[in-house]
CSV table of C-alpha atoms in Angstrom, one decimal:
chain,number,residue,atom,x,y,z
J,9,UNK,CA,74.5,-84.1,-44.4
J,10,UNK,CA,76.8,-81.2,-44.7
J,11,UNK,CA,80.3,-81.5,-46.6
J,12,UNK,CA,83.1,-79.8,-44.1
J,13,UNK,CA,85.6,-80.3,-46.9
J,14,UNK,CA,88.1,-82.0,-44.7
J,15,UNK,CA,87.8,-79.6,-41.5
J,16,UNK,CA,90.4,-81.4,-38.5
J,17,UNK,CA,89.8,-80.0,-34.9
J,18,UNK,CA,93.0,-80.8,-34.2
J,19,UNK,CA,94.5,-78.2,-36.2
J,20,UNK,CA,92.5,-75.4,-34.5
J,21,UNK,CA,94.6,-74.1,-31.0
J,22,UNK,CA,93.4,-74.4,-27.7
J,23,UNK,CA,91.7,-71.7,-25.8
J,24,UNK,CA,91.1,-71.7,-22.5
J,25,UNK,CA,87.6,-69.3,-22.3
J,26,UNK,CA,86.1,-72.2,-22.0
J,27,UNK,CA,88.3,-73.4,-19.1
J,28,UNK,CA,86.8,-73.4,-15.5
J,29,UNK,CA,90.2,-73.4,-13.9
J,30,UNK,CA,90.6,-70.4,-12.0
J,31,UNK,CA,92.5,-67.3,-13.2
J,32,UNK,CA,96.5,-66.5,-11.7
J,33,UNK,CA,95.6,-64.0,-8.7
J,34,UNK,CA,96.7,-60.8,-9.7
J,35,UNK,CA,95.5,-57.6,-10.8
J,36,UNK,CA,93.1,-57.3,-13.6
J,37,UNK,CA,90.7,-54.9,-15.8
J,38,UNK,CA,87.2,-56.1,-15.3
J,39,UNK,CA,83.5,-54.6,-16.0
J,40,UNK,CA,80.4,-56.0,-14.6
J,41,UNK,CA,78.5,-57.8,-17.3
J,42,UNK,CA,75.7,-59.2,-15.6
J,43,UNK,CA,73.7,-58.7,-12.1
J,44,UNK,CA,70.5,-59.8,-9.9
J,45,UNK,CA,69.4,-59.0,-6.6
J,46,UNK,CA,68.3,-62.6,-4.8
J,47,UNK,CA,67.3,-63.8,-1.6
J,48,UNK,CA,69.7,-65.3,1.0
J,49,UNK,CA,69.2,-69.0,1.3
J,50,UNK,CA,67.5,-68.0,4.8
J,51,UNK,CA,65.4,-65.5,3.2
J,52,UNK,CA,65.9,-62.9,5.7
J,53,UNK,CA,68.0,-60.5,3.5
J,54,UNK,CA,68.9,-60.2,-0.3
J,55,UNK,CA,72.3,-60.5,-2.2
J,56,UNK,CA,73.3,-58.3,-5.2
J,57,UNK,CA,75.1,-61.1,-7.0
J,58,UNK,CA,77.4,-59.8,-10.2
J,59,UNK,CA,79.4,-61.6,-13.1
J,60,UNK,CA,82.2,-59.9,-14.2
J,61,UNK,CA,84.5,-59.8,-17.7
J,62,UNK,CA,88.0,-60.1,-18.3
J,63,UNK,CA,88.3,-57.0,-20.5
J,64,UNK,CA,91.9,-57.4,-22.0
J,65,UNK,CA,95.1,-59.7,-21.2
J,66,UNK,CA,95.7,-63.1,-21.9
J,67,UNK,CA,92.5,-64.1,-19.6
J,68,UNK,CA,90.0,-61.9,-21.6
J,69,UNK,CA,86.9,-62.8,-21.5
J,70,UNK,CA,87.2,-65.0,-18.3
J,71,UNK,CA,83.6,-64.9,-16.0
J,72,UNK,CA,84.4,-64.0,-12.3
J,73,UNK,CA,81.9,-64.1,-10.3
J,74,UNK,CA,80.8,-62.2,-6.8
J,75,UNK,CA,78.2,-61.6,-4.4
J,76,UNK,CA,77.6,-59.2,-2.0
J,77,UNK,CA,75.1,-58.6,1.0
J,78,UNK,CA,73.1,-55.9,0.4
J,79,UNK,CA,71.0,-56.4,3.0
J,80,UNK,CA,71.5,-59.0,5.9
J,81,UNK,CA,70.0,-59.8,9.0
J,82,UNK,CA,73.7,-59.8,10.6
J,83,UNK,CA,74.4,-55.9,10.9
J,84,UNK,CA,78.2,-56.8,10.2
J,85,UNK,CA,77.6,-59.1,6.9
J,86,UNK,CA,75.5,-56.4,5.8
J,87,UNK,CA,78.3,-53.3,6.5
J,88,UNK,CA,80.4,-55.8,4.9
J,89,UNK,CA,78.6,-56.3,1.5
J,90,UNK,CA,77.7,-52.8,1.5
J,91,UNK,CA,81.0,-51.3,1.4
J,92,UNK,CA,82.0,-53.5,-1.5
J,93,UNK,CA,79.2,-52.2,-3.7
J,94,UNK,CA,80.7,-49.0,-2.4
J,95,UNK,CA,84.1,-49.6,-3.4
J,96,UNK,CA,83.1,-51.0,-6.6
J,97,UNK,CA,80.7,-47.7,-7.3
J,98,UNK,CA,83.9,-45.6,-6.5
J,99,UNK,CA,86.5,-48.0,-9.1
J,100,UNK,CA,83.8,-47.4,-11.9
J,101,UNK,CA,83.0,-43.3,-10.7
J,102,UNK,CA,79.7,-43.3,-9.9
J,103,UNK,CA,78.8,-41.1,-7.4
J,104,UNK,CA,75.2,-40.9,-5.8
J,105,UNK,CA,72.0,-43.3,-5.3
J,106,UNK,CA,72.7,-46.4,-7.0
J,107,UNK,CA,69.2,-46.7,-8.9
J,108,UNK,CA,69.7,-49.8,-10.8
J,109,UNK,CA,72.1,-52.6,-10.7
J,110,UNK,CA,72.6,-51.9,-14.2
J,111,UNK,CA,74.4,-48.9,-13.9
J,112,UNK,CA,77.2,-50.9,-12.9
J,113,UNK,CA,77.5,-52.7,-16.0
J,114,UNK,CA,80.3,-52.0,-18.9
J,115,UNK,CA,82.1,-49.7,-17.2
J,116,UNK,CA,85.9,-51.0,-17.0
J,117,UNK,CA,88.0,-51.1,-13.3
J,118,UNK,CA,90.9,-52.9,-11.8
J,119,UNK,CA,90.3,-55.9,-9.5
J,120,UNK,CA,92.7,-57.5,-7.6
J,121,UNK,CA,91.7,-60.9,-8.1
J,122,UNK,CA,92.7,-63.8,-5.7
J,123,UNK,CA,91.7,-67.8,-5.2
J,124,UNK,CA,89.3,-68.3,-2.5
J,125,UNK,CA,89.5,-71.0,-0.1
J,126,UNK,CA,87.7,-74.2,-0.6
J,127,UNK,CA,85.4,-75.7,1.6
J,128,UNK,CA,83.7,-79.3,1.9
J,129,UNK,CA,80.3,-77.7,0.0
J,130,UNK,CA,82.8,-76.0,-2.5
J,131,UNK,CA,85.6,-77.9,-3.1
J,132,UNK,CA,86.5,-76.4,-6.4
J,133,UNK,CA,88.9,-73.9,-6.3
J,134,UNK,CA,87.4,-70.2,-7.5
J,135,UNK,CA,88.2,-66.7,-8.2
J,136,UNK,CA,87.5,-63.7,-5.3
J,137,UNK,CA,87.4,-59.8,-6.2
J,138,UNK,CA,90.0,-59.2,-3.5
J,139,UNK,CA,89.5,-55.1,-3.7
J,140,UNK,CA,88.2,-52.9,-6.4
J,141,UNK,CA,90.4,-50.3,-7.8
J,142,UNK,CA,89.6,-47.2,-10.5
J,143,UNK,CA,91.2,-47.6,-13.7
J,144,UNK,CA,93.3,-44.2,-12.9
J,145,UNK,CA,95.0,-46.2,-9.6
J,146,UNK,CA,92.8,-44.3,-7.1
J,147,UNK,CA,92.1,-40.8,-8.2
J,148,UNK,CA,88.7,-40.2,-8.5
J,149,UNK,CA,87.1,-40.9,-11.5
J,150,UNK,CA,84.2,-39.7,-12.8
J,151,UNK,CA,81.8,-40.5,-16.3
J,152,UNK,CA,81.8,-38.0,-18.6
J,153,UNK,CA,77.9,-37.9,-18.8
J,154,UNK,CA,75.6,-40.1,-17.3
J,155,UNK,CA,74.1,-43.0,-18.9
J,156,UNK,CA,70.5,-42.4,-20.7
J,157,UNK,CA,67.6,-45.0,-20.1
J,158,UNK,CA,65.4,-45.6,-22.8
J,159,UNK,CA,61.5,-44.1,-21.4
J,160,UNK,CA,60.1,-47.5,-21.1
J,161,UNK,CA,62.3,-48.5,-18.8
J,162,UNK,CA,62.2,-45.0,-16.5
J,163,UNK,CA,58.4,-45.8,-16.6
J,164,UNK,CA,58.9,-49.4,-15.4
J,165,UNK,CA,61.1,-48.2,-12.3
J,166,UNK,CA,58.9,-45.3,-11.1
J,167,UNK,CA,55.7,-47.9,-11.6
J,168,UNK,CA,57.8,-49.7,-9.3
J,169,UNK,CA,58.6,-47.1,-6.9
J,170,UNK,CA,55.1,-46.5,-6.6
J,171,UNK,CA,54.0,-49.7,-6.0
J,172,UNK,CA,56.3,-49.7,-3.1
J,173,UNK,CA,55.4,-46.5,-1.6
J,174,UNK,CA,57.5,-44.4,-2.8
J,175,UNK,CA,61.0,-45.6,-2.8
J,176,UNK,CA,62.7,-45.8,0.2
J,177,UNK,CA,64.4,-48.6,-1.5
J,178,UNK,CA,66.7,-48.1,-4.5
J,179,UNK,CA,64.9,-49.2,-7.6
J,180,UNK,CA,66.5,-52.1,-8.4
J,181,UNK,CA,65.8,-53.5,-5.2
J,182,UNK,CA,62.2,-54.0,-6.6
J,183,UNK,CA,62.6,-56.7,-9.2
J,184,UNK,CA,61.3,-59.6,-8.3
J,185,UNK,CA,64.0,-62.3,-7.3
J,186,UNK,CA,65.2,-63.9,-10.5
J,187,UNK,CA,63.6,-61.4,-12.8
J,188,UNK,CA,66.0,-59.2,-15.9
């Protein structure tokens, strides 16, 4: 047994990061924090799902979450998904092939954030990424030097590019489904 010398909860205030209650809509500073690529439930195309921080404001450290199809056997749902990545690689400034899904991670951007609509499998209200915006308001942004991977994990992605055939996929199309 452990003496808490008179600890009381109830003194302690509330915090709501633990709160799944969705965030006011409105405009927010957000970084990726976490993303996988997965399978559609139909299998027939693959989904770059991300999680996404609160970076600062009374909601800090809030999770938002978003997916996007990445590829899609519906040509539209695929131009759809594809152009948010864009827009999201354009709020953070990177410019070029999109090699890993990591290289979207910890760098800040502005989100308009809204409520989605429910629906009978969802009925829980959630938040949507509405649009993705760069820090600067919409100039163009760019990183000051781009981000250096450890050698063990540039071997692991070119083993993987090899295995494919070369690459005609971006590299972090390769993990396996589920797979950090």
């Amino acid at each position: 047994m452990a003496n808490l010398n008179g600890f009381n909860p109830d003194e302690v205030p509330d915090d709501d990061n633990g709160s799944f209650e969705p965030i006011p809509p409105g405009r927010y500073e957000l970084e990726v924090v976490d993303s996988d690529l997965v399978q559609t439930r139909s299998g027939k195309g693959m989904l770059l799902k991300l999680q996404h921080r609160v970076v600062s404001g009374p909601h800090e450290n809030r999770r938002i979450f978003s997916q996007h199809n990445f590829q899609h056997e519906n040509a539209t749902a695929q131009e759809i998904g594809q152009r948010e990545i864009k827009n999201l690689c354009a709020a953070i400034g990177h410019t070029g092939p999109l090699e890993d899904s990591n290289d979207l991670h910890g760098i800040a951007f502005m989100a308009s954030v809204k409520i989605g609509k429910t629906t009978p499998e969802y009925p829980d209200p959630k938040n949507e990424i509405s649009r993705f915006i760069p820090r600067d308001g919409g100039a163009s942004s760019q990183r000051s030097a781009p981000v250096q991977r450890p050698a063990p994990a540039q071997q692991q992605r070119q083993a993987a590019s090899a295995a494919t055939g070369g690459g005609s996929r971006p590299g972090w199309m390769n993990r396996q489904a589920g797979a950090r």
